C-alpha positions as CSV (number, residue, x, y, z in Angstrom):
1,M,-34.3,-9.2,6.5
2,G,-31.3,-7.6,4.3
3,V,-27.9,-7.8,3.9
4,V,-26.0,-4.4,6.3
5,V,-23.4,-3.5,4.7
6,L,-20.9,-1.1,7.2
7,K,-18.8,1.8,5.6
8,R,-15.4,1.9,6.4
9,N,-13.8,5.3,7.0
10,Q,-10.3,6.0,5.8
11,V,-8.4,5.0,8.7
12,Q,-9.9,1.6,8.3
13,I,-8.9,1.1,5.4
14,G,-5.7,2.1,5.6
15,R,-5.3,-0.8,8.6
16,V,-6.8,-3.2,6.2
17,G,-4.6,-2.5,3.4
18,E,-1.3,-2.7,6.2
19,Y,-2.6,-6.3,7.8
20,L,-2.6,-7.8,4.6
21,A,0.8,-6.5,3.0
22,A,1.9,-7.6,6.1
23,A,0.0,-11.6,5.4
24,I,2.3,-11.4,1.9
25,I,5.5,-10.5,3.1
26,T,5.0,-12.5,5.9
27,E,4.3,-15.6,3.0
28,L,6.7,-14.6,1.3
29,G,9.1,-16.0,3.9
30,W,9.7,-12.3,5.4
31,H,8.7,-11.1,9.0
32,A,6.5,-7.9,9.4
33,T,6.6,-6.0,12.2
34,F,4.1,-2.3,12.0
35,V,5.5,0.7,13.5
36,A,3.3,3.9,14.8
37,N,4.8,7.4,14.3
38,A,7.0,7.2,11.0
39,P,7.3,8.1,7.2
40,Y,6.4,4.1,7.2
41,D,4.2,1.5,7.9
42,L,6.3,-1.4,7.9
43,I,9.2,-3.5,8.7
44,A,9.9,-6.2,6.7
45,T,13.3,-8.6,8.2
46,R,14.9,-11.6,7.1
47,Q,18.4,-12.9,8.7
48,D,20.0,-9.8,8.0
49,R,18.0,-7.7,5.6
50,L,15.5,-4.9,6.7
51,L,13.5,-3.0,4.4
52,R,10.9,0.1,5.5
53,I,7.3,-0.2,3.9
54,Q,5.3,2.3,3.3
55,V,2.2,0.7,2.5
56,K,-1.4,2.5,0.7
57,T,-4.4,1.0,0.1
58,T,-7.6,1.5,-2.7
59,E,-11.4,0.1,-1.8
60,G,-11.5,-1.2,-5.4
61,A,-10.9,-0.3,-9.3
62,R,-12.5,3.2,-10.3
63,L,-14.0,4.1,-13.8
64,H,-10.5,6.8,-15.0
65,K,-10.3,8.0,-18.4
66,G,-13.1,5.4,-19.8
67,S,-11.0,2.1,-18.1
68,L,-11.5,0.1,-14.8
69,S,-8.3,1.0,-12.9
70,Y,-7.2,1.1,-9.4
71,Q,-5.5,4.7,-8.1
72,W,-3.4,5.5,-5.6
73,S,-2.3,8.8,-4.2
74,L,1.0,8.7,-2.9
75,G,1.6,12.1,-1.2
76,A,2.7,12.9,1.8
77,G,1.6,15.3,5.0
78,Y,-0.6,17.9,4.7
79,A,1.3,19.4,1.1
80,K,0.9,16.1,0.1
81,R,4.9,16.3,-1.0
82,G,5.3,13.0,-3.3
83,V,7.4,9.8,-2.6
84,D,10.9,10.4,-0.9
85,P,13.3,7.6,-1.1
86,D,14.8,8.5,2.0
87,E,12.1,8.1,4.3
88,Y,11.6,3.9,2.5
89,E,13.1,1.3,0.3
90,I,8.9,-0.2,-0.4
91,L,6.1,1.2,-1.7
92,A,2.7,-1.4,-1.2
93,C,0.0,-0.6,-3.2
94,V,-2.9,-2.5,-1.9
95,G,-6.1,-3.1,-3.6
96,L,-8.8,-4.3,-0.9
97,D,-11.0,-6.4,-3.5
98,A,-8.8,-7.8,-5.0
99,R,-7.2,-8.3,-2.1
100,R,-3.9,-8.0,-4.0
101,A,-0.7,-6.0,-3.4
102,F,1.9,-4.1,-5.9
103,F,5.7,-4.1,-4.4
104,M,7.8,-1.2,-5.6
105,S,11.3,0.5,-4.8
106,A,10.3,3.9,-4.2
107,D,13.2,4.8,-6.5
108,Q,11.2,3.8,-9.3
109,I,8.8,6.1,-8.1
110,A,10.8,9.3,-6.4
111,G,8.6,12.2,-6.2
112,K,5.5,10.9,-7.4
113,K,2.1,12.1,-6.1
114,N,-0.6,9.5,-7.3
115,F,-0.1,5.3,-9.2
116,A,-2.6,3.8,-11.1
117,A,-3.0,0.5,-12.3
118,S,-5.0,-1.1,-14.8
119,S,-7.9,-3.7,-13.2
120,A,-7.4,-5.3,-16.9
121,R,-3.6,-5.8,-15.2
122,R,-4.9,-8.2,-12.3
123,F,-2.4,-7.5,-10.6
Protein backbone atom coordinates (compact mmCIF):
# COMPACT_ATOMS: atom_id res chain seq x y z
CA MET A 1 0.00 0.00 0.00
CA GLY A 2 1.43 3.38 -1.04
CA VAL A 3 1.43 6.70 0.72
CA VAL A 4 -1.53 8.93 -0.04
CA VAL A 5 -0.56 12.54 -0.67
CA LEU A 6 -3.38 15.04 -0.43
CA LYS A 7 -3.04 18.21 -2.48
CA ARG A 8 -4.07 21.30 -0.56
CA ASN A 9 -5.85 24.17 -2.24
CA GLN A 10 -4.91 27.83 -1.75
CA VAL A 11 -7.54 28.39 0.94
CA GLN A 12 -6.23 25.43 2.95
CA ILE A 13 -2.61 26.57 2.56
CA GLY A 14 -3.55 30.04 3.78
CA ARG A 15 -5.54 28.68 6.70
CA VAL A 16 -2.68 26.45 7.85
CA GLY A 17 -0.34 29.45 7.66
CA GLU A 18 -2.71 31.52 9.79
CA TYR A 19 -2.87 28.79 12.44
CA LEU A 20 0.92 28.46 12.45
CA ALA A 21 1.38 32.24 12.76
CA ALA A 22 -1.18 32.31 15.61
CA ALA A 23 0.70 29.51 17.40
CA ILE A 24 4.01 31.36 17.11
CA ILE A 25 2.40 34.60 18.31
CA THR A 26 0.95 32.71 21.29
CA GLU A 27 4.35 31.15 22.08
CA LEU A 28 5.77 34.69 22.17
CA GLY A 29 3.32 35.62 24.94
CA TRP A 30 0.64 37.37 22.89
CA HIS A 31 -3.03 36.43 22.52
CA ALA A 32 -3.99 35.76 18.87
CA THR A 33 -7.54 36.18 17.57
CA PHE A 34 -8.67 35.23 14.06
CA VAL A 35 -10.48 37.90 12.06
CA ALA A 36 -12.81 37.51 9.07
CA ASN A 37 -13.70 40.06 6.39
CA ALA A 38 -10.86 42.47 7.15
CA PRO A 39 -7.62 43.41 5.35
CA TYR A 40 -5.74 41.43 8.04
CA ASP A 41 -6.04 37.87 9.36
CA LEU A 42 -5.17 38.09 13.06
CA ILE A 43 -5.24 40.51 15.95
CA ALA A 44 -2.47 40.05 18.51
CA THR A 45 -2.92 41.57 21.95
CA ARG A 46 -0.72 41.75 25.02
CA GLN A 47 -1.66 43.95 27.96
CA ASP A 48 -2.78 47.24 26.36
CA ARG A 49 -1.02 46.63 23.02
CA LEU A 50 -2.93 45.60 19.86
CA LEU A 51 -1.40 44.65 16.48
CA ARG A 52 -3.21 43.82 13.23
CA ILE A 53 -1.40 41.04 11.37
CA GLN A 54 -1.68 39.98 7.73
CA VAL A 55 -0.48 36.41 7.06
CA LYS A 56 0.96 35.24 3.74
CA THR A 57 1.87 31.59 3.28
CA THR A 58 3.97 29.53 0.89
CA GLU A 59 4.28 25.74 0.93
CA GLY A 60 8.05 25.76 0.60
CA ALA A 61 11.19 27.02 -1.09
CA ARG A 62 11.38 26.97 -4.88
CA LEU A 63 14.18 27.42 -7.37
CA HIS A 64 14.34 31.11 -8.35
CA LYS A 65 17.20 32.74 -10.25
CA GLY A 66 19.51 29.80 -9.57
CA SER A 67 18.91 29.36 -5.85
CA LEU A 68 16.23 28.07 -3.53
CA SER A 69 14.12 30.77 -1.94
CA TYR A 70 10.79 31.28 -0.26
CA GLN A 71 8.52 33.68 -2.11
CA TRP A 72 5.32 35.35 -1.05
CA SER A 73 2.85 37.41 -3.06
CA LEU A 74 1.93 40.35 -0.83
CA GLY A 75 -0.55 42.12 -3.02
CA ALA A 76 -4.19 42.48 -2.06
CA GLY A 77 -7.30 42.52 -4.20
CA TYR A 78 -7.84 41.68 -7.83
CA ALA A 79 -5.40 44.36 -9.03
CA LYS A 80 -2.77 43.12 -6.51
CA ARG A 81 -2.00 46.49 -4.98
CA GLY A 82 1.01 46.56 -2.66
CA VAL A 83 1.29 46.48 1.12
CA ASP A 84 -0.60 49.33 2.79
CA PRO A 85 0.58 50.07 6.38
CA ASP A 86 -2.77 51.74 7.11
CA GLU A 87 -4.44 48.31 6.85
CA TYR A 88 -2.19 46.38 9.28
CA GLU A 89 0.96 46.86 11.35
CA ILE A 90 2.65 43.48 10.92
CA LEU A 91 3.14 41.10 7.99
CA ALA A 92 3.78 37.44 8.79
CA CYS A 93 5.35 35.41 5.96
CA VAL A 94 4.97 31.70 6.72
CA GLY A 95 6.96 28.84 5.16
CA LEU A 96 4.95 25.68 5.78
CA ASP A 97 7.74 23.20 5.11
CA ALA A 98 10.01 24.89 7.68
CA ARG A 99 7.12 25.57 10.10
CA ARG A 100 8.55 29.07 10.58
CA ALA A 101 7.55 32.67 9.94
CA PHE A 102 9.08 36.09 9.34
CA PHE A 103 7.34 38.91 11.17
CA MET A 104 8.03 42.40 9.84
CA SER A 105 6.60 45.87 10.07
CA ALA A 106 4.27 46.79 7.21
CA ASP A 107 6.04 50.17 7.18
CA GLN A 108 9.27 48.41 6.12
CA ILE A 109 7.67 46.95 3.00
CA ALA A 110 5.04 49.55 2.13
CA GLY A 111 4.02 49.30 -1.53
CA LYS A 112 5.79 45.98 -2.15
CA LYS A 113 3.86 43.25 -3.95
CA ASN A 114 6.35 40.41 -3.42
CA PHE A 115 8.84 39.27 -0.79
CA ALA A 116 11.54 36.61 -1.08
CA ALA A 117 13.96 35.05 1.39
CA SER A 118 16.79 32.66 0.64
CA SER A 119 16.23 29.14 1.96
CA ALA A 120 19.90 29.21 3.03
CA ARG A 121 18.93 31.99 5.45
CA ARG A 122 16.88 29.39 7.36
CA PHE A 123 14.45 31.89 8.71
